[in-house]
Structure formats: structure tokens, C-alpha cells
Short mmCIF file of C-alpha atoms in Angstrom, two decimals:
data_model
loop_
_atom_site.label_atom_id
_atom_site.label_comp_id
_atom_site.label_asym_id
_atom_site.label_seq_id
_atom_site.Cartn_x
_atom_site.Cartn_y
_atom_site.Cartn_z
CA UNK A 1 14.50 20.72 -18.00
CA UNK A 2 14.49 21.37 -14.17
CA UNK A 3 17.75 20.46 -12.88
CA UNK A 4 17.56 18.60 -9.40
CA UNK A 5 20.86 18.03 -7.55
CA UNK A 6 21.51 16.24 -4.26
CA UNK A 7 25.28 16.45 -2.81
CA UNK A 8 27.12 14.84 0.56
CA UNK A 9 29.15 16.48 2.60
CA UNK A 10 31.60 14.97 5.15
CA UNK A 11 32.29 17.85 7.71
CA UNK A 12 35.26 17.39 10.49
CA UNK A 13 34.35 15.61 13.38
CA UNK A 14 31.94 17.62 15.51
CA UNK A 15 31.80 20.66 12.87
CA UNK A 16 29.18 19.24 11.22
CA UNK A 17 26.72 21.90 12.47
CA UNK A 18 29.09 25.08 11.57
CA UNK A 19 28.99 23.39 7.93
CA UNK A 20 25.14 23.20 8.33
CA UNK A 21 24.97 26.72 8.75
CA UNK A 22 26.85 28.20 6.24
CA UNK A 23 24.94 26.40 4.18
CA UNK A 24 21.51 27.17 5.39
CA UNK A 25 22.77 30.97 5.15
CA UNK A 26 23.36 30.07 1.78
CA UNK A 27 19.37 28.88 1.34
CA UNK A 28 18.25 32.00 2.83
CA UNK A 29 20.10 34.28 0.11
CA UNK A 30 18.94 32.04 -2.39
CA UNK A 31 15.00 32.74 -1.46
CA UNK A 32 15.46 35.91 -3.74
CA UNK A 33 17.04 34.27 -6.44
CA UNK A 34 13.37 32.52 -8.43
CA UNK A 35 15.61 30.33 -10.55
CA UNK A 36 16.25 28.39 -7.38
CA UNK A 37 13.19 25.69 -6.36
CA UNK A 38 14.38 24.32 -3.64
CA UNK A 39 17.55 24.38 -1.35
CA UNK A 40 17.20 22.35 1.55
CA UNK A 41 19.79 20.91 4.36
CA UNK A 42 19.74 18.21 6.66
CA UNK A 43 21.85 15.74 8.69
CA UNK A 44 22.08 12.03 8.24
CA UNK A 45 19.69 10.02 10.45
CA UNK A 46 22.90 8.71 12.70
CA UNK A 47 25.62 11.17 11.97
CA UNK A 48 25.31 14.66 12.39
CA UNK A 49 28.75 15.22 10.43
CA UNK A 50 27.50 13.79 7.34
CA UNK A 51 25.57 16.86 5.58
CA UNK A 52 23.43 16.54 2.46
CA UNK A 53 21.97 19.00 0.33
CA UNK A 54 18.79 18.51 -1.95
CA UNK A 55 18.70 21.47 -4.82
CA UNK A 56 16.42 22.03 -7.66
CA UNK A 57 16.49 24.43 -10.03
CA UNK A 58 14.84 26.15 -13.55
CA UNK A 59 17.96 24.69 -15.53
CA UNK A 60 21.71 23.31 -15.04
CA UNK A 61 22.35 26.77 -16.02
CA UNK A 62 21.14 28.73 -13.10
CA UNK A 63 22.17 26.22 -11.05
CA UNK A 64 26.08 26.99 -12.14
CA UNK A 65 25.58 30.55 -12.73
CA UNK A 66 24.55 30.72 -8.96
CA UNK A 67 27.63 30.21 -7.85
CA UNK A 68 29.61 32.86 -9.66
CA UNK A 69 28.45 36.02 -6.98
CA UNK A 70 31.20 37.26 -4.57
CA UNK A 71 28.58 36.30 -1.68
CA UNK A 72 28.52 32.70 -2.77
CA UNK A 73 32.29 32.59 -3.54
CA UNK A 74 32.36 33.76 0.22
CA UNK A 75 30.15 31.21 1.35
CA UNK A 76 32.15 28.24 -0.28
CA UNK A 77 35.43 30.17 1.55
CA UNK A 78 33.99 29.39 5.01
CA UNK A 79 32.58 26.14 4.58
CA UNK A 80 35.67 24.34 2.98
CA UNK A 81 37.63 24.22 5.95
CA UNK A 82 35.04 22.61 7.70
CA UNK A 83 34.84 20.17 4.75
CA UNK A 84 36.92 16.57 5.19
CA UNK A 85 35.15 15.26 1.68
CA UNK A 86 32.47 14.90 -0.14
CA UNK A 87 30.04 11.87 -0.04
CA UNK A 88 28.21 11.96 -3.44
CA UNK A 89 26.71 13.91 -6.17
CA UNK A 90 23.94 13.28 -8.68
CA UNK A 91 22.85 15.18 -10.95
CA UNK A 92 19.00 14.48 -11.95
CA UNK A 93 16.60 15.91 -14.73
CA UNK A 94 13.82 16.67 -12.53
CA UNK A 95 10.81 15.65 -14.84
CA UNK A 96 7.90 16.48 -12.07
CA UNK A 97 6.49 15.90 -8.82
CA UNK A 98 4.78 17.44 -6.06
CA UNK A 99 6.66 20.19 -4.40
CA UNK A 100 7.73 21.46 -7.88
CA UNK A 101 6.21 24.95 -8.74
CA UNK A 102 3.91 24.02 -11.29
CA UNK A 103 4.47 20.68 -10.53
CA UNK A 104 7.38 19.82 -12.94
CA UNK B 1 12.01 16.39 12.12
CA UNK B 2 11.06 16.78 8.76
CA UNK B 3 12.41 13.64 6.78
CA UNK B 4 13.61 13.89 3.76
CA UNK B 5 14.79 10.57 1.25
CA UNK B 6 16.59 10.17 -1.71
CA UNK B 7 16.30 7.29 -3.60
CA UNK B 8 17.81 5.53 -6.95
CA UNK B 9 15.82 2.75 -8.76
CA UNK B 10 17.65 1.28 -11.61
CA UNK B 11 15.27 -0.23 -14.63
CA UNK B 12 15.48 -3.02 -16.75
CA UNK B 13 16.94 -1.47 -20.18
CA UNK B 14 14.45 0.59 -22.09
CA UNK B 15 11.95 0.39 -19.25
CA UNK B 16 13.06 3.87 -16.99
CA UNK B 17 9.84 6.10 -18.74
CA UNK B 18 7.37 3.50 -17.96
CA UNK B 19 9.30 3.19 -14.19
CA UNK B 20 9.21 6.85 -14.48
CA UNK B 21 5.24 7.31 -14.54
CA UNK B 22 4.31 4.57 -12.27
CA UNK B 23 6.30 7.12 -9.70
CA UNK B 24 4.79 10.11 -10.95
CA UNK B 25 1.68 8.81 -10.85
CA UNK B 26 2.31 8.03 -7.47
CA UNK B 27 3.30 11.86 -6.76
CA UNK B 28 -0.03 12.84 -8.47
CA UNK B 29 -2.07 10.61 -5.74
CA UNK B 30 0.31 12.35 -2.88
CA UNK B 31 -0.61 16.04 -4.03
CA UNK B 32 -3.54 15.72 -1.54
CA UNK B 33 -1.45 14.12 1.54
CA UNK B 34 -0.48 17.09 3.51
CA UNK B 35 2.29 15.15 5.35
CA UNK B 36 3.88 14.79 2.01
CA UNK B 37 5.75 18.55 1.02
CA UNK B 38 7.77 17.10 -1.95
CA UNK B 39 8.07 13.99 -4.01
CA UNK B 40 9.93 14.58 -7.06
CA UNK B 41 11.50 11.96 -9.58
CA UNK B 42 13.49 12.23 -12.51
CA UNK B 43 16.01 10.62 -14.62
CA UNK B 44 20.22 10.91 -14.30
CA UNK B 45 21.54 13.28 -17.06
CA UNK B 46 23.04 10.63 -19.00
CA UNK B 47 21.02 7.43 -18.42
CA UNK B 48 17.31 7.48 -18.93
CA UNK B 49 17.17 3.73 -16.58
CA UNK B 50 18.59 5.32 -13.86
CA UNK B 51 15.62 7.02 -11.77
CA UNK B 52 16.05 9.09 -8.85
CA UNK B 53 13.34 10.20 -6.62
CA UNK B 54 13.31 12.94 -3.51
CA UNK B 55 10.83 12.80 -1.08
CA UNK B 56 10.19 15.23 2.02
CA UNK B 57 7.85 14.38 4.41
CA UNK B 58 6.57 16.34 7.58
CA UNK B 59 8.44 13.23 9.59
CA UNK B 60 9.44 9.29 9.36
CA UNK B 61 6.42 8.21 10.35
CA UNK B 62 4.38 10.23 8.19
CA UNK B 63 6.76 8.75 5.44
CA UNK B 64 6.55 5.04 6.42
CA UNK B 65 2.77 5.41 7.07
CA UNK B 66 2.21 6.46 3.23
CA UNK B 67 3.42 2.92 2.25
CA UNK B 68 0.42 1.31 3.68
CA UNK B 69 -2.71 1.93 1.69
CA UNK B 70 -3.96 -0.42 -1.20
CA UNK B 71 -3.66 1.73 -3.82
CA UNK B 72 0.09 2.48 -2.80
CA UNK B 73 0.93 -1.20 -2.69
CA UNK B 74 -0.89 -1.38 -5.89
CA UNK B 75 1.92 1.06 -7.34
CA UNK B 76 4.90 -0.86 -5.36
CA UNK B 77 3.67 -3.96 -7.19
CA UNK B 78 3.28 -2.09 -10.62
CA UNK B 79 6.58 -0.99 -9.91
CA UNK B 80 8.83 -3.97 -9.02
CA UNK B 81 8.89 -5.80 -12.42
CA UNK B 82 10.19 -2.71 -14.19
CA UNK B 83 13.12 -2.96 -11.61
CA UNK B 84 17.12 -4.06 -12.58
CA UNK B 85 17.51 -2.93 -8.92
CA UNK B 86 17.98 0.04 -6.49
CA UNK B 87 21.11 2.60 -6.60
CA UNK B 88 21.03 4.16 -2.88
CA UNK B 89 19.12 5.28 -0.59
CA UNK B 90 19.59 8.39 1.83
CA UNK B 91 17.65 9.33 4.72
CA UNK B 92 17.92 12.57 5.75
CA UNK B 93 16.85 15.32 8.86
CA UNK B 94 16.15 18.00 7.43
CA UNK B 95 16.68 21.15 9.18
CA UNK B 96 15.42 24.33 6.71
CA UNK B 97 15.99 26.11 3.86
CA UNK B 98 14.54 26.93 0.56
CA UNK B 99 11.43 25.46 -0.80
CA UNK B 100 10.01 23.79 1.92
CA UNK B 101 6.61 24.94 3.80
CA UNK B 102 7.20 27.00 6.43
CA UNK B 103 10.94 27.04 5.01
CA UNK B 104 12.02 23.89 7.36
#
């Protein structure tokens, strides 16, 4: 079942943007990976320090197996300093939609 | 700014599948909305009531516009009786990244 995932980030006040790219570096190394659907970042409408992160993937497998690689560990390095929490994680069995490849 | 929204519907017990394809029907009559570049729904991983929809949409307006026509209202009203209540709601900016047209 396609695994959708959206997470909140709380970055230090005014790093916010820092956090947003390390994480958009991470979507751009994941456009080779074709277990990955979608990886897409944003700020909150009024808060530019609150990042959230919509992912969807084959299966809650390649989701976790994607963040084994050295690369990623890297990535996770650099952004948790910028990190002052997290704001909330669900997990969601993606059962279709547009947007989807193949539409579910 | 592309807009992106995640939001949680929670259904009267036993009624999430049939909440479930009112929504997905609704993603099947936005496959030919080109303001529309995801809208994707699903279940949480351990409660089939619990239904979770993420939407991207070329911008806010382009979102809130969508809610207007008959046949949408139709859904909304299709919808509501199926509903225990709602389980947040996240408005995002989103900047780039994987999986959306034009990647952001």
C-alpha cells in the first residue's frame, strides 16, 4: 500500500529557511530514488519557522530504508541543530488520488 | 505560492470507506482541473475512520475557488453526514521538491 507521510518541523527562530534547505537538498537526491512519489517542503502560511514535509512513497518500507544511506544520515546531521522540535507526524495508507503515479 | 493542505476527517464508526470514496471520487472529478497537482486521501495505519487527505494546488485561490461549483457542494453535502468530526488542518507554502510539476 503506498505509504504517505506528512511531518512538522519547529526550526530555531529565524533558521527556519537553513532547515528548508537541507531538506529540499534532500528532495533533489531523492528524484533518482523511483520508490519515492513525492517529497515536497513548505512553510506554514504565518510562520516561516514552522516546516512541514508531505512524503509518499511505494511502501513503509522504502520509505525507512531511505534513510539508511551515509548521504541521508548526513543530511539529518545538519538539519538537527537547526531543529527546536517536531510538530506532528502521521502516517497514512495512501489509497489514491490525483498526483499519484498511476493514480493510487 | 503553490498551496498545499493537509487535512484529517474523522468518520462515524464503520463509515471511513464510504467517507473514503465520496473523497476519491472527488479526486477523480479534479484529474481535469489543472490548478489542482495533487489530491490524495487515505486512511491512518491503524484506524480505518480516521481519513487524511493532501491537497496541492497551483495557489490559495485556485484552492478556495474549487469549493464553489455544484457538483463540489454536492460532494461536501454527501460528505458531512459520514462525519464524527475533523482531526487538523495544515496549510502550507510550498516551496519545491519531489513530485510536484515543474518540481515546485
Amino acid at each position: 500500500m503506498t505509504y504517505g507521510l506528512f511531518t512538522g518541523f519547529t526550526a530555531h527562530p529565524g533558521r527556519g529557511a537553513e532547515l528548508l534547505d537541507v531538506l529540499l537538498a534532500a528532495a533533489e537526491a531523492l528524484r533518482a530514488d523511483p520508490a519515492c512519489l513525492h517529497y515536497v517542503a513548505g512553510t506554514a502560511e504565518d510562520d516561516p519557522d514552522a516546516v512541514w514535509v508531505w512524503e509518499a512513497w511505494i511502501d513503509r518500507a522504502a520509505h525507512d530504508a531511505a534513510l539508511e544511506p551515509p548521504e541521508v544520515r548526513a543530511a539529518i546531521a545538519r538539519a538537527r541543530p537547526l531543529l527546536a522540535g517536531t510538530a506532528g507526524r502521521t502516517a497514512v495508507r495512501l489509497h489514491a488520488g490525483k498526483g499519484l503515479p498511476g493514480g493510487g
